[in-house]
PDB file of C-alpha atoms in Angstrom:
ATOM      1  CA  UNK T   1     -13.893 -15.792 -34.641  1.00 61.00           C
ATOM      2  CA  UNK T   2     -17.071 -14.053 -32.955  1.00 68.00           C
ATOM      3  CA  UNK T   3     -17.467 -10.439 -32.595  1.00 68.00           C
ATOM      4  CA  UNK T   4     -17.942 -11.517 -28.297  1.00 55.00           C
ATOM      5  CA  UNK T   5     -14.302 -13.451 -28.861  1.00 62.00           C
ATOM      6  CA  UNK T   6     -12.190 -10.969 -30.414  1.00 61.00           C
ATOM      7  CA  UNK T   7     -13.902  -8.193 -27.906  1.00 61.00           C
ATOM      8  CA  UNK T   8     -12.823 -10.744 -24.790  1.00 52.00           C
ATOM      9  CA  UNK T   9      -9.319 -10.437 -27.107  1.00 52.00           C
ATOM     10  CA  UNK T  10      -9.198  -7.432 -26.915  1.00 50.00           C
ATOM     11  CA  UNK T  11      -9.681  -6.319 -22.816  1.00 49.00           C
ATOM     12  CA  UNK T  12      -7.305  -9.369 -22.368  1.00 48.00           C
ATOM     13  CA  UNK T  13      -4.607  -6.827 -24.271  1.00 47.00           C
ATOM     14  CA  UNK T  14      -5.975  -4.268 -23.012  1.00 45.00           C
ATOM     15  CA  UNK T  15      -4.506  -5.626 -19.349  1.00 46.00           C
ATOM     16  CA  UNK T  16      -1.423  -7.253 -20.143  1.00 42.00           C
ATOM     17  CA  UNK T  17      -0.348  -4.018 -21.631  1.00 40.00           C
ATOM     18  CA  UNK T  18      -1.186  -1.540 -18.574  1.00 43.00           C
ATOM     19  CA  UNK T  19       0.155  -4.420 -16.281  1.00 46.00           C
ATOM     20  CA  UNK T  20       3.398  -4.347 -18.400  1.00 41.00           C
ATOM     21  CA  UNK T  21       3.457  -0.393 -18.122  1.00 42.00           C
ATOM     22  CA  UNK T  22       3.257  -0.609 -14.339  1.00 41.00           C
ATOM     23  CA  UNK T  23       6.171  -3.087 -13.811  1.00 41.00           C
ATOM     24  CA  UNK T  24       7.682  -0.838 -15.973  1.00 41.00           C
ATOM     25  CA  UNK T  25       7.857   1.984 -13.880  1.00 39.00           C
ATOM     26  CA  UNK T  26       8.591   0.274 -10.771  1.00 52.00           C
ATOM     27  CA  UNK T  27      11.287  -1.839 -13.049  1.00 71.00           C
ATOM     28  CA  UNK T  28      14.469  -1.177 -11.882  1.00 79.00           C
ATOM     29  CA  UNK T  29      17.706  -0.099 -14.299  1.00 91.00           C
ATOM     30  CA  UNK T  30      20.802  -2.579 -14.303  1.00 93.00           C
ATOM     31  CA  UNK T  31      23.904  -2.144 -13.780  1.00 95.00           C
ATOM     32  CA  UNK T  32      23.230   0.472 -10.827  1.00 95.00           C
ATOM     33  CA  UNK T  33      25.643   2.362  -8.822  1.00 97.00           C
ATOM     34  CA  UNK T  34      25.089   3.334  -5.301  1.00 96.00           C
ATOM     35  CA  UNK T  35      26.275   4.670  -1.595  1.00 96.00           C
ATOM     36  CA  UNK T  36      25.342   4.327   1.741  1.00 95.00           C
ATOM     37  CA  UNK T  37      23.906   7.719   3.453  1.00 94.00           C
ATOM     38  CA  UNK T  38      26.956   8.921   2.014  1.00 91.00           C
ATOM     39  CA  UNK T  39      28.626   6.921   4.456  1.00 95.00           C
ATOM     40  CA  UNK T  40      31.812   4.842   3.041  1.00 95.00           C
ATOM     41  CA  UNK T  41      32.288   2.473   5.711  1.00 95.00           C
ATOM     42  CA  UNK T  42      28.620   1.821   5.571  1.00 95.00           C
ATOM     43  CA  UNK T  43      28.908   1.364   1.279  1.00 96.00           C
ATOM     44  CA  UNK T  44      31.371  -0.387   1.588  1.00 97.00           C
ATOM     45  CA  UNK T  45      29.765  -3.004   4.071  1.00 95.00           C
ATOM     46  CA  UNK T  46      26.252  -3.310   2.503  1.00 96.00           C
ATOM     47  CA  UNK T  47      28.824  -3.520  -0.941  1.00 97.00           C
ATOM     48  CA  UNK T  48      30.984  -6.419   0.436  1.00 97.00           C
ATOM     49  CA  UNK T  49      27.936  -8.305   2.206  1.00 96.00           C
ATOM     50  CA  UNK T  50      26.377  -8.124  -1.175  1.00 97.00           C
ATOM     51  CA  UNK T  51      28.543  -9.291  -3.061  1.00 97.00           C
ATOM     52  CA  UNK T  52      28.439  -6.494  -6.127  1.00 97.00           C
ATOM     53  CA  UNK T  53      31.509  -3.897  -7.581  1.00 97.00           C
ATOM     54  CA  UNK T  54      33.211  -1.791  -4.538  1.00 97.00           C
ATOM     55  CA  UNK T  55      35.135   0.744  -6.850  1.00 96.00           C
ATOM     56  CA  UNK T  56      35.680   2.996  -3.420  1.00 96.00           C
ATOM     57  CA  UNK T  57      33.312   5.712  -3.325  1.00 94.00           C
ATOM     58  CA  UNK T  58      30.361   3.186  -4.807  1.00 96.00           C
ATOM     59  CA  UNK T  59      28.999   0.201  -5.618  1.00 97.00           C
ATOM     60  CA  UNK T  60      28.883  -1.015  -8.602  1.00 97.00           C
ATOM     61  CA  UNK T  61      25.550  -3.012  -8.611  1.00 97.00           C
ATOM     62  CA  UNK T  62      25.454  -5.460 -11.806  1.00 96.00           C
ATOM     63  CA  UNK T  63      22.262  -7.865 -11.423  1.00 96.00           C
ATOM     64  CA  UNK T  64      18.968  -7.394  -9.882  1.00 96.00           C
ATOM     65  CA  UNK T  65      19.714  -9.742  -6.588  1.00 96.00           C
ATOM     66  CA  UNK T  66      22.273  -7.641  -5.258  1.00 97.00           C
ATOM     67  CA  UNK T  67      20.584  -4.791  -5.830  1.00 97.00           C
ATOM     68  CA  UNK T  68      18.206  -5.584  -3.172  1.00 96.00           C
ATOM     69  CA  UNK T  69      20.868  -7.535  -1.260  1.00 96.00           C
ATOM     70  CA  UNK T  70      22.356  -4.076  -1.075  1.00 96.00           C
ATOM     71  CA  UNK T  71      19.349  -1.779  -0.019  1.00 96.00           C
ATOM     72  CA  UNK T  72      17.634  -4.587   2.828  1.00 96.00           C
ATOM     73  CA  UNK T  73      21.697  -4.361   4.489  1.00 96.00           C
ATOM     74  CA  UNK T  74      21.725  -0.483   3.889  1.00 94.00           C
ATOM     75  CA  UNK T  75      18.338  -0.136   5.428  1.00 94.00           C
ATOM     76  CA  UNK T  76      17.772  -2.450   7.785  1.00 93.00           C
ATOM     77  CA  UNK T  77      20.947  -3.646   9.350  1.00 90.00           C
ATOM     78  CA  UNK T  78      23.045  -0.376   9.265  1.00 91.00           C
ATOM     79  CA  UNK T  79      19.622   1.862   9.196  1.00 93.00           C
ATOM     80  CA  UNK T  80      21.555   4.041   6.340  1.00 92.00           C
ATOM     81  CA  UNK T  81      19.362   6.138   3.511  1.00 94.00           C
ATOM     82  CA  UNK T  82      20.497   4.807  -0.060  1.00 94.00           C
ATOM     83  CA  UNK T  83      20.641   7.255  -3.370  1.00 95.00           C
ATOM     84  CA  UNK T  84      21.129   5.292  -6.876  1.00 95.00           C
ATOM     85  CA  UNK T  85      21.896   6.301 -10.143  1.00 95.00           C
ATOM     86  CA  UNK T  86      22.204   4.868 -13.599  1.00 89.00           C
TER      87      UNK T  86
END
């Protein structure tokens, strides 16, 4: 392997590592529990629509797709602000 090929390979590896680091900063940790505007009616509605687990006070989200649906319904349809924790 020539010096140019080794340099190109190291550069590519560095780009991949930087890409993975930047993606992990935005990654969602699942499972997550969320509320919609600290309003149990809005939270329950968003949770039911997402097909997630309503526990009487918060919504348990066990997949990224359910998480995304919950946030979309809460923020867009119900005009709420969500709060999530892990």
